[in-house]
GROMACS .gro file of N, CA and C in nm:
model
  513
    1MET      N    1   5.787   0.113   1.300
    1MET     CA    2   5.732   0.244   1.283
    1MET      C    3   5.656   0.250   1.152
    2ALA      N    4   5.541   0.299   1.167
    2ALA     CA    5   5.459   0.308   1.047
    2ALA      C    6   5.450   0.452   1.005
    3SER      N    7   5.479   0.476   0.881
    3SER     CA    8   5.463   0.612   0.832
    3SER      C    9   5.379   0.605   0.707
    4THR      N   10   5.284   0.691   0.701
    4THR     CA   11   5.194   0.694   0.586
    4THR      C   12   5.186   0.837   0.537
    5SER      N   13   5.150   0.850   0.417
    5SER     CA   14   5.129   0.985   0.365
    5SER      C   15   4.994   0.986   0.296
    6THR      N   16   4.927   1.095   0.311
    6THR     CA   17   4.797   1.111   0.248
    6THR      C   18   4.811   1.217   0.141
    7VAL      N   19   4.752   1.191   0.034
    7VAL     CA   20   4.758   1.285  -0.077
    7VAL      C   21   4.617   1.335  -0.099
    8SER      N   22   4.599   1.464  -0.104
    8SER     CA   23   4.468   1.521  -0.128
    8SER      C   24   4.445   1.530  -0.278
    9SER      N   25   4.333   1.585  -0.312
    9SER     CA   26   4.297   1.590  -0.453
    9SER      C   27   4.395   1.675  -0.533
   10SER      N   28   4.450   1.777  -0.474
   10SER     CA   29   4.550   1.855  -0.546
   10SER      C   30   4.687   1.797  -0.513
   11SER      N   31   4.771   1.789  -0.606
   11SER     CA   32   4.901   1.727  -0.586
   11SER      C   33   4.996   1.817  -0.507
   12ALA      N   34   4.968   1.947  -0.497
   12ALA     CA   35   5.056   2.038  -0.427
   12ALA      C   36   5.043   2.025  -0.275
   13LEU      N   37   4.925   1.983  -0.227
   13LEU     CA   38   4.904   1.971  -0.083
   13LEU      C   39   4.916   1.827  -0.042
   14SER      N   40   5.007   1.799   0.047
   14SER     CA   41   5.018   1.666   0.102
   14SER      C   42   5.057   1.679   0.248
   15THR      N   43   5.002   1.590   0.331
   15THR     CA   44   5.031   1.592   0.473
   15THR      C   45   5.096   1.461   0.510
   16LEU      N   46   5.205   1.468   0.581
   16LEU     CA   47   5.276   1.349   0.623
   16LEU      C   48   5.238   1.318   0.766
   17VAL      N   49   5.191   1.197   0.795
   17VAL     CA   50   5.155   1.155   0.929
   17VAL      C   51   5.257   1.052   0.974
   18VAL      N   52   5.328   1.081   1.082
   18VAL     CA   53   5.431   0.992   1.132
   18VAL      C   54   5.387   0.945   1.270
   19ASP      N   55   5.381   0.816   1.293
   19ASP     CA   56   5.343   0.755   1.419
   19ASP      C   57   5.209   0.809   1.469
   20GLY      N   58   5.119   0.836   1.384
   20GLY     CA   59   4.986   0.879   1.423
   20GLY      C   60   4.977   1.025   1.462
   21LYS      N   61   5.084   1.104   1.445
   21LYS     CA   62   5.084   1.245   1.481
   21LYS      C   63   5.097   1.329   1.356
   22ALA      N   64   5.013   1.429   1.348
   22ALA     CA   65   5.019   1.520   1.233
   22ALA      C   66   5.118   1.631   1.264
   23PRO      N   67   5.189   1.681   1.167
   23PRO     CA   68   5.280   1.792   1.192
   23PRO      C   69   5.203   1.920   1.224
   24ARG      N   70   5.270   2.010   1.295
   24ARG     CA   71   5.206   2.137   1.333
   24ARG      C   72   5.183   2.221   1.209
   25GLN      N   73   5.067   2.279   1.207
   25GLN     CA   74   5.034   2.369   1.095
   25GLN      C   75   5.078   2.510   1.131
   26PRO      N   76   5.132   2.585   1.042
   26PRO     CA   77   5.169   2.723   1.071
   26PRO      C   78   5.044   2.808   1.098
   27GLN      N   79   5.057   2.903   1.191
   27GLN     CA   80   4.945   2.991   1.226
   27GLN      C   81   4.921   3.089   1.111
   28PRO      N   82   4.796   3.115   1.083
   28PRO     CA   83   4.769   3.211   0.976
   28PRO      C   84   4.806   3.353   1.021
   29GLN      N   85   4.846   3.435   0.929
   29GLN     CA   86   4.889   3.572   0.956
   29GLN      C   87   4.772   3.658   1.003
   30LYS      N   88   4.651   3.624   0.967
   30LYS     CA   89   4.535   3.705   1.001
   30LYS      C   90   4.517   3.715   1.153
   31SER      N   91   4.530   3.603   1.228
   31SER     CA   92   4.511   3.606   1.373
   31SER      C   93   4.625   3.683   1.442
   32GLN      N   94   4.746   3.678   1.386
   32GLN     CA   95   4.856   3.752   1.446
   32GLN      C   96   4.834   3.901   1.433
   33THR      N   97   4.786   3.945   1.322
   33THR     CA   98   4.760   4.087   1.307
   33THR      C   99   4.642   4.131   1.391
   34LEU      N  100   4.547   4.041   1.412
   34LEU     CA  101   4.432   4.073   1.496
   34LEU      C  102   4.475   4.093   1.641
   35LEU      N  103   4.564   4.005   1.690
   35LEU     CA  104   4.610   4.016   1.828
   35LEU      C  105   4.696   4.139   1.850
   36THR      N  106   4.776   4.176   1.753
   36THR     CA  107   4.860   4.294   1.772
   36THR      C  108   4.779   4.422   1.766
   37SER      N  109   4.662   4.418   1.705
   37SER     CA  110   4.582   4.540   1.697
   37SER      C  111   4.492   4.560   1.819
   38LEU      N  112   4.479   4.459   1.906
   38LEU     CA  113   4.396   4.473   2.025
   38LEU      C  114   4.466   4.559   2.129
   39PRO      N  115   4.391   4.640   2.204
   39PRO     CA  116   4.454   4.718   2.311
   39PRO      C  117   4.492   4.627   2.427
   40PRO      N  118   4.589   4.668   2.510
   40PRO     CA  119   4.627   4.585   2.625
   40PRO      C  120   4.512   4.580   2.726
   41PRO      N  121   4.511   4.479   2.814
   41PRO     CA  122   4.403   4.468   2.913
   41PRO      C  123   4.400   4.591   3.003
   42PRO      N  124   4.282   4.622   3.060
   42PRO     CA  125   4.269   4.742   3.142
   42PRO      C  126   4.355   4.738   3.268
   43ALA      N  127   4.391   4.621   3.319
   43ALA     CA  128   4.471   4.613   3.442
   43ALA      C  129   4.610   4.673   3.421
   44LEU      N  130   4.660   4.670   3.298
   44LEU     CA  131   4.793   4.725   3.273
   44LEU      C  132   4.793   4.876   3.273
   45HIS      N  133   4.677   4.938   3.256
   45HIS     CA  134   4.667   5.083   3.253
   45HIS      C  135   4.613   5.138   3.383
   46SER      N  136   4.651   5.082   3.498
   46SER     CA  137   4.604   5.134   3.627
   46SER      C  138   4.679   5.262   3.658
   47PRO      N  139   4.612   5.359   3.722
   47PRO     CA  140   4.679   5.485   3.752
   47PRO      C  141   4.785   5.466   3.859
   48PRO      N  142   4.881   5.556   3.866
   48PRO     CA  143   4.982   5.546   3.971
   48PRO      C  144   4.918   5.553   4.109
   49LEU      N  145   4.989   5.504   4.210
   49LEU     CA  146   4.934   5.494   4.344
   49LEU      C  147   4.898   5.630   4.402
   50SER      N  148   4.979   5.731   4.376
   50SER     CA  149   4.951   5.863   4.433
   50SER      C  150   4.823   5.921   4.376
   51SER      N  151   4.799   5.904   4.246
   51SER     CA  152   4.677   5.959   4.189
   51SER      C  153   4.556   5.876   4.233
   52ALA      N  154   4.576   5.746   4.257
   52ALA     CA  155   4.465   5.663   4.304
   52ALA      C  156   4.423   5.704   4.445
   53SER      N  157   4.520   5.733   4.532
   53SER     CA  158   4.484   5.774   4.667
   53SER      C  159   4.420   5.912   4.667
   54ALA      N  160   4.465   6.000   4.578
   54ALA     CA  161   4.402   6.132   4.568
   54ALA      C  162   4.259   6.118   4.519
   55TYR      N  163   4.238   6.026   4.427
   55TYR     CA  164   4.103   6.002   4.376
   55TYR      C  165   4.013   5.948   4.486
   56CYS      N  166   4.065   5.857   4.569
   56CYS     CA  167   3.985   5.801   4.679
   56CYS      C  168   3.951   5.909   4.781
   57ARG      N  169   4.046   5.998   4.811
   57ARG     CA  170   4.016   6.107   4.903
   57ARG      C  171   3.908   6.198   4.846
   58LYS      N  172   3.912   6.222   4.716
   58LYS     CA  173   3.812   6.306   4.652
   58LYS      C  174   3.674   6.241   4.663
   59ILE      N  175   3.667   6.111   4.641
   59ILE     CA  176   3.540   6.039   4.653
   59ILE      C  177   3.490   6.045   4.796
   60ALA      N  178   3.578   6.028   4.894
   60ALA     CA  179   3.538   6.032   5.035
   60ALA      C  180   3.482   6.169   5.070
   61ARG      N  181   3.544   6.275   5.021
   61ARG     CA  182   3.491   6.409   5.047
   61ARG      C  183   3.353   6.425   4.985
   62ASN      N  184   3.336   6.374   4.864
   62ASN     CA  185   3.207   6.387   4.797
   62ASN      C  186   3.099   6.308   4.870
   63VAL      N  187   3.134   6.190   4.920
   63VAL     CA  188   3.036   6.110   4.994
   63VAL      C  189   2.996   6.182   5.122
   64ALA      N  190   3.094   6.240   5.193
   64ALA     CA  191   3.061   6.314   5.315
   64ALA      C  192   2.975   6.435   5.282
   65ALA      N  193   3.003   6.499   5.171
   65ALA     CA  194   2.924   6.616   5.133
   65ALA      C  195   2.782   6.574   5.098
   66MET      N  196   2.767   6.463   5.029
   66MET     CA  197   2.632   6.417   4.993
   66MET      C  198   2.553   6.378   5.117
   67ALA      N  199   2.620   6.320   5.215
   67ALA     CA  200   2.550   6.276   5.335
   67ALA      C  201   2.502   6.395   5.418
   68THR      N  202   2.580   6.502   5.423
   68THR     CA  203   2.542   6.617   5.503
   68THR      C  204   2.468   6.722   5.423
   69GLY      N  205   2.476   6.716   5.291
   69GLY     CA  206   2.410   6.814   5.209
   69GLY      C  207   2.488   6.942   5.196
   70GLU      N  208   2.616   6.942   5.235
   70GLU     CA  209   2.700   7.060   5.226
   70GLU      C  210   2.804   7.040   5.118
   71ALA      N  211   2.871   7.148   5.085
   71ALA     CA  212   2.980   7.140   4.989
   71ALA      C  213   3.100   7.072   5.055
   72PRO      N  214   3.185   7.003   4.979
   72PRO     CA  215   3.299   6.933   5.039
   72PRO      C  216   3.392   7.025   5.117
   73ALA      N  217   3.417   7.146   5.072
   73ALA     CA  218   3.506   7.236   5.145
   73ALA      C  219   3.447   7.274   5.280
   74GLU      N  220   3.316   7.292   5.285
   74GLU     CA  221   3.251   7.328   5.412
   74GLU      C  222   3.259   7.213   5.512
   75VAL      N  223   3.246   7.090   5.463
   75VAL     CA  224   3.253   6.973   5.552
   75VAL      C  225   3.393   6.962   5.611
   76ALA      N  226   3.496   6.975   5.527
   76ALA     CA  227   3.633   6.963   5.576
   76ALA      C  228   3.666   7.076   5.674
   77ALA      N  229   3.617   7.197   5.645
   77ALA     CA  230   3.646   7.310   5.733
   77ALA      C  231   3.572   7.298   5.865
   78ALA      N  232   3.455   7.235   5.866
   78ALA     CA  233   3.376   7.224   5.988
   78ALA      C  234   3.426   7.113   6.079
   79GLU      N  235   3.477   7.002   6.024
   79GLU     CA  236   3.514   6.886   6.105
   79GLU      C  237   3.655   6.896   6.161
   80LEU      N  238   3.751   6.936   6.083
   80LEU     CA  239   3.890   6.931   6.126
   80LEU      C  240   3.920   7.018   6.247
   81PRO      N  241   3.875   7.142   6.255
   81PRO     CA  242   3.908   7.221   6.374
   81PRO      C  243   3.852   7.162   6.503
   82GLU      N  244   3.736   7.096   6.499
   82GLU     CA  245   3.680   7.037   6.621
   82GLU      C  246   3.768   6.923   6.671
   83ILE      N  247   3.817   6.842   6.582
   83ILE     CA  248   3.902   6.729   6.622
   83ILE      C  249   4.033   6.782   6.678
   84PHE      N  250   4.095   6.875   6.607
   84PHE     CA  251   4.222   6.929   6.653
   84PHE      C  252   4.204   7.013   6.778
   85LYS      N  253   4.090   7.079   6.788
   85LYS     CA  254   4.066   7.164   6.904
   85LYS      C  255   4.058   7.082   7.032
   86SER      N  256   3.986   6.969   7.027
   86SER     CA  257   3.974   6.887   7.148
   86SER      C  258   4.107   6.822   7.186
   87SER      N  259   4.182   6.776   7.085
   87SER     CA  260   4.312   6.716   7.117
   87SER      C  261   4.411   6.822   7.167
   88LYS      N  262   4.404   6.943   7.112
   88LYS     CA  263   4.492   7.051   7.158
   88LYS      C  264   4.459   7.091   7.302
   89GLU      N  265   4.330   7.095   7.334
   89GLU     CA  266   4.290   7.128   7.472
   89GLU      C  267   4.340   7.022   7.569
   90ALA      N  268   4.327   6.895   7.531
   90ALA     CA  269   4.374   6.787   7.618
   90ALA      C  270   4.526   6.795   7.636
   91TRP      N  271   4.599   6.826   7.529
   91TRP     CA  272   4.744   6.835   7.538
   91TRP      C  273   4.787   6.956   7.620
   92ASP      N  274   4.712   7.065   7.610
   92ASP     CA  275   4.745   7.184   7.689
   92ASP      C  276   4.722   7.163   7.838
   93LYS      N  277   4.629   7.075   7.875
   93LYS     CA  278   4.602   7.047   8.017
   93LYS      C  279   4.716   6.968   8.082
   94VAL      N  280   4.795   6.899   8.001
   94VAL     CA  281   4.904   6.817   8.054
   94VAL      C  282   5.015   6.908   8.104
   95GLU      N  283   5.058   6.883   8.230
   95GLU     CA  284   5.164   6.965   8.288
   95GLU      C  285   5.302   6.918   8.246
   96ASP      N  286   5.326   6.787   8.252
   96ASP     CA  287   5.458   6.733   8.220
   96ASP      C  288   5.451   6.661   8.086
   97LYS      N  289   5.468   6.735   7.979
   97LYS     CA  290   5.457   6.679   7.844
   97LYS      C  291   5.568   6.578   7.815
   98TYR      N  292   5.685   6.600   7.870
   98TYR     CA  293   5.797   6.508   7.849
   98TYR      C  294   5.765   6.371   7.907
   99ALA      N  295   5.708   6.367   8.027
   99ALA     CA  296   5.675   6.239   8.090
   99ALA      C  297   5.565   6.166   8.013
  100VAL      N  298   5.466   6.240   7.966
  100VAL     CA  299   5.357   6.177   7.889
  100VAL      C  300   5.410   6.122   7.758
  101SER      N  301   5.497   6.198   7.691
  101SER     CA  302   5.556   6.150   7.566
  101SER      C  303   5.642   6.027   7.591
  102SER      N  304   5.719   6.028   7.699
  102SER     CA  305   5.803   5.912   7.732
  102SER      C  306   5.717   5.790   7.762
  103LEU      N  307   5.607   5.809   7.835
  103LEU     CA  308   5.518   5.697   7.864
  103LEU      C  309   5.454   5.642   7.737
  104ALA      N  310   5.418   5.730   7.645
  104ALA     CA  311   5.360   5.685   7.519
  104ALA      C  312   5.460   5.602   7.439
  105VAL      N  313   5.585   5.648   7.431
  105VAL     CA  314   5.688   5.573   7.360
  105VAL      C  315   5.715   5.440   7.430
  106ALA      N  316   5.721   5.442   7.564
  106ALA     CA  317   5.744   5.318   7.639
  106ALA      C  318   5.627   5.221   7.618
  107GLY      N  319   5.507   5.273   7.610
  107GLY     CA  320   5.392   5.186   7.584
  107GLY      C  321   5.398   5.121   7.448
  108VAL      N  322   5.440   5.197   7.346
  108VAL     CA  323   5.453   5.140   7.211
  108VAL      C  324   5.563   5.034   7.209
  109VAL      N  325   5.675   5.061   7.276
  109VAL     CA  326   5.784   4.963   7.281
  109VAL      C  327   5.739   4.837   7.356
  110ALA      N  328   5.669   4.854   7.468
  110ALA     CA  329   5.620   4.739   7.544
  110ALA      C  330   5.522   4.656   7.461
  111LEU      N  331   5.437   4.723   7.385
  111LEU     CA  332   5.343   4.651   7.298
  111LEU      C  333   5.417   4.573   7.192
  112TRP      N  334   5.521   4.634   7.135
  112TRP     CA  335   5.601   4.566   7.034
  112TRP      C  336   5.673   4.445   7.092
  113VAL      N  337   5.732   4.459   7.211
  113VAL     CA  338   5.803   4.349   7.276
  113VAL      C  339   5.706   4.237   7.312
  114SER      N  340   5.591   4.272   7.367
  114SER     CA  341   5.495   4.168   7.406
  114SER      C  342   5.441   4.095   7.284
  115THR      N  343   5.423   4.166   7.173
  115THR     CA  344   5.379   4.100   7.050
  115THR      C  345   5.485   4.001   7.003
  116GLY      N  346   5.612   4.040   7.011
  116GLY     CA  347   5.720   3.948   6.974
  116GLY      C  348   5.727   3.827   7.063
  117MET      N  349   5.706   3.847   7.193
  117MET     CA  350   5.707   3.733   7.286
  117MET      C  351   5.591   3.638   7.258
  118ILE      N  352   5.474   3.693   7.236
  118ILE     CA  353   5.358   3.608   7.206
  118ILE      C  354   5.380   3.533   7.077
  119TRP      N  355   5.438   3.599   6.977
  119TRP     CA  356   5.465   3.532   6.851
  119TRP      C  357   5.565   3.419   6.871
  120ALA      N  358   5.669   3.442   6.953
  120ALA     CA  359   5.770   3.338   6.978
  120ALA      C  360   5.710   3.221   7.054
  121ILE      N  361   5.624   3.248   7.152
  121ILE     CA  362   5.559   3.140   7.226
  121ILE      C  363   5.466   3.061   7.136
  122ASP      N  364   5.399   3.131   7.046
  122ASP     CA  365   5.304   3.065   6.956
  122ASP      C  366   5.376   2.973   6.859
  123ARG      N  367   5.503   3.000   6.829
  123ARG     CA  368   5.579   2.917   6.735
  123ARG      C  369   5.627   2.787   6.799
  124VAL      N  370   5.632   2.778   6.933
  124VAL     CA  371   5.679   2.657   7.000
  124VAL      C  372   5.566   2.553   6.994
  125PRO      N  373   5.597   2.432   6.951
  125PRO     CA  374   5.492   2.330   6.943
  125PRO      C  375   5.438   2.297   7.083
  126LEU      N  376   5.316   2.259   7.094
  126LEU     CA  377   5.244   2.218   7.215
  126LEU      C  378   5.207   2.334   7.307
  127ILE      N  379   5.285   2.439   7.315
  127ILE     CA  380   5.254   2.546   7.412
  127ILE      C  381   5.122   2.615   7.380
  128PRO      N  382   5.091   2.652   7.255
  128PRO     CA  383   4.962   2.717   7.230
  128PRO      C  384   4.844   2.629   7.269
  129GLY      N  385   4.853   2.500   7.242
  129GLY     CA  386   4.744   2.409   7.279
  129GLY      C  387   4.727   2.398   7.429
  130VAL      N  388   4.840   2.390   7.502
  130VAL     CA  389   4.834   2.381   7.647
  130VAL      C  390   4.777   2.510   7.706
  131LEU      N  391   4.821   2.625   7.656
  131LEU     CA  392   4.769   2.752   7.705
  131LEU      C  393   4.620   2.767   7.674
  132GLU      N  394   4.576   2.717   7.561
  132GLU     CA  395   4.434   2.721   7.528
  132GLU      C  396   4.353   2.636   7.626
  133LEU      N  397   4.404   2.519   7.658
  133LEU     CA  398   4.335   2.433   7.756
  133LEU      C  399   4.331   2.498   7.894
  134VAL      N  400   4.440   2.562   7.934
  134VAL     CA  401   4.442   2.633   8.062
  134VAL      C  402   4.337   2.744   8.062
  135GLY      N  403   4.328   2.819   7.953
  135GLY     CA  404   4.230   2.927   7.943
  135GLY      C  405   4.087   2.876   7.948
  136ILE      N  406   4.060   2.766   7.881
  136ILE     CA  407   3.926   2.708   7.884
  136ILE      C  408   3.893   2.659   8.025
  137GLY      N  409   3.991   2.595   8.090
  137GLY     CA  410   3.968   2.546   8.226
  137GLY      C  411   3.943   2.660   8.324
  138TYR      N  412   4.021   2.767   8.315
  138TYR     CA  413   4.003   2.880   8.406
  138TYR      C  414   3.869   2.949   8.380
  139THR      N  415   3.829   2.961   8.255
  139THR     CA  416   3.700   3.022   8.223
  139THR      C  417   3.585   2.940   8.282
  140GLY      N  418   3.594   2.809   8.272
  140GLY     CA  419   3.491   2.724   8.331
  140GLY      C  420   3.487   2.735   8.482
  141TRP      N  421   3.605   2.737   8.545
  141TRP     CA  422   3.610   2.750   8.691
  141TRP      C  423   3.554   2.884   8.736
  142PHE      N  424   3.591   2.993   8.666
  142PHE     CA  425   3.542   3.125   8.702
  142PHE      C  426   3.390   3.133   8.687
  143ALA      N  427   3.338   3.078   8.578
  143ALA     CA  428   3.193   3.080   8.557
  143ALA      C  429   3.121   3.000   8.665
  144TYR      N  430   3.175   2.884   8.702
  144TYR     CA  431   3.110   2.803   8.805
  144TYR      C  432   3.117   2.873   8.940
  145LYS      N  433   3.232   2.930   8.973
  145LYS     CA  434   3.250   2.991   9.104
  145LYS      C  435   3.174   3.123   9.121
  146ASN      N  436   3.164   3.204   9.015
  146ASN     CA  437   3.110   3.338   9.030
  146ASN      C  438   2.978   3.365   8.958
  147LEU      N  439   2.938   3.283   8.864
  147LEU     CA  440   2.821   3.317   8.783
  147LEU      C  441   2.704   3.221   8.795
  148VAL      N  442   2.724   3.101   8.843
  148VAL     CA  443   2.617   3.002   8.844
  148VAL      C  444   2.513   3.032   8.952
  149PHE      N  445   2.557   3.062   9.072
  149PHE     CA  446   2.465   3.082   9.184
  149PHE      C  447   2.443   3.231   9.209
  150LYS      N  448   2.320   3.267   9.246
  150LYS     CA  449   2.281   3.407   9.261
  150LYS      C  450   2.362   3.482   9.366
  151PRO      N  451   2.387   3.429   9.488
  151PRO     CA  452   2.466   3.505   9.586
  151PRO      C  453   2.609   3.533   9.537
  152ASP      N  454   2.669   3.437   9.467
  152ASP     CA  455   2.803   3.457   9.414
  152ASP      C  456   2.803   3.563   9.304
  153ARG      N  457   2.700   3.561   9.221
  153ARG     CA  458   2.686   3.661   9.115
  153ARG      C  459   2.674   3.801   9.173
  154GLU      N  460   2.590   3.816   9.276
  154GLU     CA  461   2.571   3.947   9.340
  154GLU      C  462   2.701   3.995   9.405
  155ALA      N  463   2.776   3.904   9.467
  155ALA     CA  464   2.903   3.941   9.528
  155ALA      C  465   3.002   3.988   9.421
  156LEU      N  466   3.004   3.921   9.308
  156LEU     CA  467   3.092   3.961   9.198
  156LEU      C  468   3.054   4.100   9.146
  157PHE      N  469   2.924   4.125   9.127
  157PHE     CA  470   2.880   4.257   9.079
  157PHE      C  471   2.915   4.366   9.180
  158ARG      N  472   2.900   4.339   9.310
  158ARG     CA  473   2.938   4.437   9.413
  158ARG      C  474   3.087   4.467   9.406
  159LYS      N  475   3.165   4.363   9.390
  159LYS     CA  476   3.310   4.380   9.383
  159LYS      C  477   3.349   4.464   9.260
  160ILE      N  478   3.284   4.438   9.147
  160ILE     CA  479   3.313   4.514   9.025
  160ILE      C  480   3.275   4.660   9.044
  161LYS      N  481   3.159   4.687   9.107
  161LYS     CA  482   3.115   4.825   9.131
  161LYS      C  483   3.210   4.896   9.227
  162ASP      N  484   3.260   4.826   9.329
  162ASP     CA  485   3.354   4.886   9.424
  162ASP      C  486   3.485   4.925   9.354
  163ILE      N  487   3.536   4.835   9.272
  163ILE     CA  488   3.659   4.864   9.200
  163ILE      C  489   3.638   4.979   9.102
  164TYR      N  490   3.524   4.981   9.034
  164TYR     CA  491   3.492   5.090   8.943
  164TYR      C  492   3.486   5.224   9.017
  165GLY      N  493   3.427   5.221   9.136
  165GLY     CA  494   3.420   5.344   9.214
  165GLY      C  495   3.557   5.391   9.258
  166GLU      N  496   3.646   5.299   9.295
  166GLU     CA  497   3.781   5.337   9.333
  166GLU      C  498   3.860   5.396   9.216
  167VAL      N  499   3.841   5.340   9.097
  167VAL     CA  500   3.915   5.387   8.981
  167VAL      C  501   3.865   5.524   8.937
  168THR      N  502   3.735   5.541   8.932
  168THR     CA  503   3.679   5.669   8.884
  168THR      C  504   3.672   5.775   8.993
  169GLY      N  505   3.682   5.736   9.118
  169GLY     CA  506   3.675   5.832   9.229
  169GLY      C  507   3.534   5.865   9.271
  170SER      N  508   3.436   5.796   9.216
  170SER     CA  509   3.296   5.819   9.259
  170SER      C  510   3.255   5.713   9.357
  171SER      N  511   3.145   5.739   9.427
  171SER     CA  512   3.101   5.641   9.525
  171SER      C  513   2.982   5.562   9.479
   0.00000   0.00000   0.00000
């Protein structure tokens, strides 16, 4: 191990170098006081979530007012009753509200269950790839059978129009 010492021109200052590494110099007090006097970054002073959402709603009202040339209160008063009015009219036309509500809840539950099933199937290895290949194959077969030749295309369009007429009740 080699240790050397260097002596500067003043005898009070000397630096000891051990194994080619200089010792750490103490940080000057000036930079520490400079850092403590700086304000914290702006990200730390973000407004609470509730005031931020209120601010966004205020901006949205102002943008709508600027687009229509009306005051924000007039825009809100003009739009909301029309939306609620049409939905209230549709709800009033329903005779069996309990059945419609039950069907809506059953639909949400069925959507939730089907999403869980699809997620579970997607987690099984090989099945998503196989199902993708089946889908590509069926799409190709359907396009060849119904879309390539003109008579087949016309028959498909007739069939779609017939089904549309049955669903809507028009001829």
